mmCIF file of C-alpha atoms in Angstrom:
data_model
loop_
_atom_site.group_PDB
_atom_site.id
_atom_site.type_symbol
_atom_site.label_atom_id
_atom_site.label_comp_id
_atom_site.label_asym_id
_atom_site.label_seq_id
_atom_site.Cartn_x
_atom_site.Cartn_y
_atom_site.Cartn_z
ATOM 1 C CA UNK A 1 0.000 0.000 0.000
ATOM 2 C CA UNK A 2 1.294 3.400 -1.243
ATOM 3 C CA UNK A 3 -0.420 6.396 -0.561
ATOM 4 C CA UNK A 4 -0.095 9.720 -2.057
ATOM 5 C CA UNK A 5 -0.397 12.713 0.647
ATOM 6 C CA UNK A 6 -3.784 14.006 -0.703
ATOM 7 C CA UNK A 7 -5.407 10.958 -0.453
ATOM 8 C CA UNK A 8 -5.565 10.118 3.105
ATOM 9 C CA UNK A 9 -7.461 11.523 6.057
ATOM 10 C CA UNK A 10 -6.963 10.957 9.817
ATOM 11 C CA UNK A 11 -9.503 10.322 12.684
ATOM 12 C CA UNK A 12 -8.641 12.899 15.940
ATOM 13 C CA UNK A 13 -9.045 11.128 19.397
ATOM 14 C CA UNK A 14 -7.267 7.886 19.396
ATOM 15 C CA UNK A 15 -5.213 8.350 16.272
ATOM 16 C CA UNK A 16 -3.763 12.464 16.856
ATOM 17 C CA UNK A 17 -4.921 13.294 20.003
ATOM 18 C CA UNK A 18 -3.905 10.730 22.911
ATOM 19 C CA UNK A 19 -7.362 11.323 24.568
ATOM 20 C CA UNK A 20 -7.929 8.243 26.182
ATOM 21 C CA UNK A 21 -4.666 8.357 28.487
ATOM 22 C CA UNK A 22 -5.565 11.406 29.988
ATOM 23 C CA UNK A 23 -9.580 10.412 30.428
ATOM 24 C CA UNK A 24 -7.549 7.410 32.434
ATOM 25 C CA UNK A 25 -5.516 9.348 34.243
ATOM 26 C CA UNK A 26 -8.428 11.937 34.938
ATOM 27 C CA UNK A 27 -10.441 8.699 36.305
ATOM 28 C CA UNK A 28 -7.719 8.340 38.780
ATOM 29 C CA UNK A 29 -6.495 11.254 39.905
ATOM 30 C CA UNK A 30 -10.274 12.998 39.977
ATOM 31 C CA UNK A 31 -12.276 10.228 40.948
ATOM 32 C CA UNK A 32 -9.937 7.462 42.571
ATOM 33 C CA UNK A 33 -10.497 5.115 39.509
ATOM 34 C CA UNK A 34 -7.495 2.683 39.457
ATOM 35 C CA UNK A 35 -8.664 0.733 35.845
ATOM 36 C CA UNK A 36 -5.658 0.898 33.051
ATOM 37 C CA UNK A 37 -5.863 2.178 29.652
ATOM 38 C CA UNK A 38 -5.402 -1.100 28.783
ATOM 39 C CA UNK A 39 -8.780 -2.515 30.444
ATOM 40 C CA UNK A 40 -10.765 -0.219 28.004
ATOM 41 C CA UNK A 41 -11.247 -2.890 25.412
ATOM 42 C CA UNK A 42 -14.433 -1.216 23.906
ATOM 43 C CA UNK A 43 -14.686 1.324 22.377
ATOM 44 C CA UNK A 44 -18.284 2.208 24.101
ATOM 45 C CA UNK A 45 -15.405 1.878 27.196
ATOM 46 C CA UNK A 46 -18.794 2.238 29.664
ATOM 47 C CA UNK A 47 -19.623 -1.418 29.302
ATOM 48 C CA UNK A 48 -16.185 -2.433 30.352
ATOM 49 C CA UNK A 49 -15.469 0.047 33.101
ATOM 50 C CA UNK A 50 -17.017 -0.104 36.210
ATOM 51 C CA UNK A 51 -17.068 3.622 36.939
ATOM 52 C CA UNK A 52 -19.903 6.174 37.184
ATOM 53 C CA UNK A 53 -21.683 7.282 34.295
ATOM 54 C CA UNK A 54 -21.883 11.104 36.113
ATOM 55 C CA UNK A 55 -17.743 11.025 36.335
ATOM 56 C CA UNK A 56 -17.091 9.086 32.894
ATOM 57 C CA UNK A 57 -19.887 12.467 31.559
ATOM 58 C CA UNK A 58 -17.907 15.106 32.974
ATOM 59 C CA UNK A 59 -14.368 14.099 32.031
ATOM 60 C CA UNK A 60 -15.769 13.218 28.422
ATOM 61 C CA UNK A 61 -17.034 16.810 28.639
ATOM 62 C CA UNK A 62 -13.940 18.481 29.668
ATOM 63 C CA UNK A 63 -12.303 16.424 27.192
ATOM 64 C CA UNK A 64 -14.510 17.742 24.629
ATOM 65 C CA UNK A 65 -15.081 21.232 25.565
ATOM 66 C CA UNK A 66 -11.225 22.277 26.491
ATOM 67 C CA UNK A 67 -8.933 19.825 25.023
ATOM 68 C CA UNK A 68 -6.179 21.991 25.284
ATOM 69 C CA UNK A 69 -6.769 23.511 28.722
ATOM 70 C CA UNK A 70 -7.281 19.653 30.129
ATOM 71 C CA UNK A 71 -3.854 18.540 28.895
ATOM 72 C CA UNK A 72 -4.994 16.389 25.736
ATOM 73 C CA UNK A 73 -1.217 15.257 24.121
ATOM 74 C CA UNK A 74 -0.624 13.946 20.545
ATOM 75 C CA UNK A 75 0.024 10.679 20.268
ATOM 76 C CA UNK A 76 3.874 10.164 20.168
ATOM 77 C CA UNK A 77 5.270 10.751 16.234
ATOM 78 C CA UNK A 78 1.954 12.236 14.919
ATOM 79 C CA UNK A 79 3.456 16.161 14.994
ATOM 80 C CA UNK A 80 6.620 15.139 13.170
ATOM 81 C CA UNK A 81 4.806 12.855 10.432
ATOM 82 C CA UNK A 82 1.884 15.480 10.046
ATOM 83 C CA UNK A 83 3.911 18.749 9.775
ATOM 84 C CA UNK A 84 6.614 16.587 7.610
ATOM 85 C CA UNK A 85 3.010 15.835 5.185
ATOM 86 C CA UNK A 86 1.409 19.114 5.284
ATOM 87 C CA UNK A 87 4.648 20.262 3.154
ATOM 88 C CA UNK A 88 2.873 17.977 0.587
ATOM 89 C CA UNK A 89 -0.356 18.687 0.738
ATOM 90 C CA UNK A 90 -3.088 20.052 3.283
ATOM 91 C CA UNK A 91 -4.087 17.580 6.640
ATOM 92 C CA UNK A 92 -7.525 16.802 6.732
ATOM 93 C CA UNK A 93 -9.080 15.452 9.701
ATOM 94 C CA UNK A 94 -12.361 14.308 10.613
ATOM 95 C CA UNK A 95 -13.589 13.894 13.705
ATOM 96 C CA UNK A 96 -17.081 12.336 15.360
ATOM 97 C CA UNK A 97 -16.546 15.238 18.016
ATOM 98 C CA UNK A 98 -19.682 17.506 18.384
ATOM 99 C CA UNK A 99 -17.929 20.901 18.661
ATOM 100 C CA UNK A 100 -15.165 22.511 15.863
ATOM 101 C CA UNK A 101 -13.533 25.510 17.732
ATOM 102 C CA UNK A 102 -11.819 23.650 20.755
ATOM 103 C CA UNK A 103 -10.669 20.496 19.118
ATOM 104 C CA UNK A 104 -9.269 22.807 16.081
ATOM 105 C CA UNK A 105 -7.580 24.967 18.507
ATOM 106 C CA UNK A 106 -6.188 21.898 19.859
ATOM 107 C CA UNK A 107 -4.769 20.747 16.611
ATOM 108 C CA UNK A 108 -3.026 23.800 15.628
ATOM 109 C CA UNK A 109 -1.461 24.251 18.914
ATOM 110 C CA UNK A 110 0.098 21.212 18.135
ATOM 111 C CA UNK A 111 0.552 21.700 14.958
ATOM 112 C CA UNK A 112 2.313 24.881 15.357
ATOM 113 C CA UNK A 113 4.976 24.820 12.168
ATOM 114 C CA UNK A 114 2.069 24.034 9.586
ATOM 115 C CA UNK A 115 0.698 27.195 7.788
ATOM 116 C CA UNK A 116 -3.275 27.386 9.577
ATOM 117 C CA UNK A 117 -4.748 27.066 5.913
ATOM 118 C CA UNK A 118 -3.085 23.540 5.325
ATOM 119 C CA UNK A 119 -5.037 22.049 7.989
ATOM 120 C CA UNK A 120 -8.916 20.962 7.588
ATOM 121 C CA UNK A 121 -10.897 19.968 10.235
ATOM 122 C CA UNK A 122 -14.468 18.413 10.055
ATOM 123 C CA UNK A 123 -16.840 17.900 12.648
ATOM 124 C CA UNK A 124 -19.750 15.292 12.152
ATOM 125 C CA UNK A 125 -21.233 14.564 15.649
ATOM 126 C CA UNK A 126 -22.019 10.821 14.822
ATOM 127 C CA UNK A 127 -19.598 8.232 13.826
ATOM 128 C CA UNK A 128 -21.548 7.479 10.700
ATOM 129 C CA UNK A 129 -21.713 11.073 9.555
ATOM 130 C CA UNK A 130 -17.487 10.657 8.432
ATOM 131 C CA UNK A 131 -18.626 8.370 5.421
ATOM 132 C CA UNK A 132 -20.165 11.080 3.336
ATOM 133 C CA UNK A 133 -17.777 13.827 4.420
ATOM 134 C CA UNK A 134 -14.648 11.536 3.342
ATOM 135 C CA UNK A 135 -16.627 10.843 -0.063
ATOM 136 C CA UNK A 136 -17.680 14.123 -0.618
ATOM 137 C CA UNK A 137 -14.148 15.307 -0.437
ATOM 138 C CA UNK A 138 -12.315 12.372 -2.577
ATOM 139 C CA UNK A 139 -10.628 10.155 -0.281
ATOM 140 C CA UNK A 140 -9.339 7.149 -0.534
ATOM 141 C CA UNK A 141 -7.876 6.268 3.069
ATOM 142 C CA UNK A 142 -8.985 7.222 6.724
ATOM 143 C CA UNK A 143 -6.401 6.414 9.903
ATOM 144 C CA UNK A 144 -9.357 5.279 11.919
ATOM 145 C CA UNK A 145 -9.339 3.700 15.845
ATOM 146 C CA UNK A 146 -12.848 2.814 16.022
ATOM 147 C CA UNK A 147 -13.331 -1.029 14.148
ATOM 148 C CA UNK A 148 -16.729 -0.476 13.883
ATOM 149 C CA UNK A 149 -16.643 2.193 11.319
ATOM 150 C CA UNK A 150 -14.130 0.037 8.679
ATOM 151 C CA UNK A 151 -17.272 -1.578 7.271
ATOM 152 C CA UNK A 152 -18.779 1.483 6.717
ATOM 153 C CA UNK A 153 -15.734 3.043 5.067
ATOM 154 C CA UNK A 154 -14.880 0.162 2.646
ATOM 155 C CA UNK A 155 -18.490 -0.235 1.773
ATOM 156 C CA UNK A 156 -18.478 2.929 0.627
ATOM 157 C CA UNK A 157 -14.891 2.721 -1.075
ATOM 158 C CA UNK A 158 -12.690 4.270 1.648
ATOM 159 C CA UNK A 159 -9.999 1.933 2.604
ATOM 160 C CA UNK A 160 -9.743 1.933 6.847
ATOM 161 C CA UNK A 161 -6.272 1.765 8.392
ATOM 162 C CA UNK A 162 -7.119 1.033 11.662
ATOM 163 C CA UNK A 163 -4.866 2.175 14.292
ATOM 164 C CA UNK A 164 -4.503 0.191 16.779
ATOM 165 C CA UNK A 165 -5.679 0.882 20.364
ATOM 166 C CA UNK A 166 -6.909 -1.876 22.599
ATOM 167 C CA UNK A 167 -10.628 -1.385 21.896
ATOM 168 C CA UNK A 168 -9.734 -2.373 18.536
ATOM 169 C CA UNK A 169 -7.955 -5.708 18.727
ATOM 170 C CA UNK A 170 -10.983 -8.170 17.802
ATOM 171 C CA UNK A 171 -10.185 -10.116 14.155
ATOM 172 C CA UNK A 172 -10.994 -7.943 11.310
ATOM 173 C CA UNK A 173 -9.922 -8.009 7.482
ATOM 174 C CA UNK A 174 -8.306 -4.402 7.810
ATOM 175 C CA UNK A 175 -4.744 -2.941 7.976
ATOM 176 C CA UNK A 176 -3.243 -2.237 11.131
ATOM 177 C CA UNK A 177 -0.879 0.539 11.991
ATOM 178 C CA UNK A 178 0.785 0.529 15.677
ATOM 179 C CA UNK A 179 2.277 3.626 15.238
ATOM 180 C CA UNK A 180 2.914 7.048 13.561
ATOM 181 C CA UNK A 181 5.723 5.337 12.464
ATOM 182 C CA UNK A 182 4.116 2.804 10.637
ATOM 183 C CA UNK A 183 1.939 5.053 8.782
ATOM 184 C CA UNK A 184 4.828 7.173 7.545
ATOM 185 C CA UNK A 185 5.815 3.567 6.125
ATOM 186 C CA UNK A 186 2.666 3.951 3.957
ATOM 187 C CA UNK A 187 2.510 7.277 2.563
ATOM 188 C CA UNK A 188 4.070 7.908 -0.775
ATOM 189 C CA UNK A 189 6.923 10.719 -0.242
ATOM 190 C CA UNK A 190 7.625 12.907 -2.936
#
């Protein structure tokens, strides 16, 4: 698989942004929570967590809401790869996330040696609401974490990289990346 810079979109929380550490470490330090990131092995993590819908609801909040006042951090290699690609062409993300403002702050504070206008941010609200926006704009790849939204992507002729997280490790037909790493192994440099 070789894929050319403009063809390939990315997925925010749990591909960029490292959100799911820090809701752990919020669980703990906030509410005395002592689960792992490694016990969340859905990704609806609520019915593998025994914590308290009110407390999992207000971190997800502030997690939403402020991303960068709450201490959300990229996932290790994702600034290098995606300011070393925006030289190419522009970063396009789409995100389930309900709100565009915070989350797009968020990504050009961390993005802070790309040019503002190379970086596209869409907000759906639902999962299923990335198909059209990824069609409507021409592309042919999406760095995903969530498994259950591959099937929707290839059906509609998107092909899912799923990166790997450990609400994502049932069997599935898709391609795996581990890493930022592995998916500057994919793209096609000039």
């Amino acid at each position: 698989m070789r894929i050319a810079p403009n063809e390939i979109a990315f997925d925010v929380d749990g591909v960029f942004a490292d959100t799911f550490h820090l809701f752990v470490a919020k669980a703990r330090s906030d509410y005395g929570y002592r689960f792992e990131y490694e016990d969340i092995t859905e990704y609806d993590f609520m019915k593998v967590l025994d914590m308290d819908a009110e407390a999992s609801d207000a971190i997800v909040q502030t997690l939403i809401e402020s991303p960068l006042e709450s201490g959300v951090r990229p996932i290790s290699g994702a600034v290098q790869v995606l300011t070393r690609l925006s030289l190419c062409a522009p970063l396009h993300f789409v995100t389930a996330r309900p709100q565009k403002k915070p989350i797009l702050d968020w990504v050009q504070h961390q993005l802070p040696e790309v040019d503002r206008g190379r970086i596209r941010l869409e907000v759906t609200g639902v999962h299923t609401e990335k198909i059209p926006v990824l069609r409507e704009m021409g592309f042919k790849y999406f760095v995903e974490d969530r498994l259950d939204t591959c099937p929707l992507l290839e059906q509609n002729g998107i092909t899912p990289i799923l990166f790997e997280q450990p609400w994502n490790r049932k069997p599935h037909p898709y391609h795996v990346v581990r890493d930022w790493d592995d998916i500057s192994m994919l793209i096609d440099w000039p």
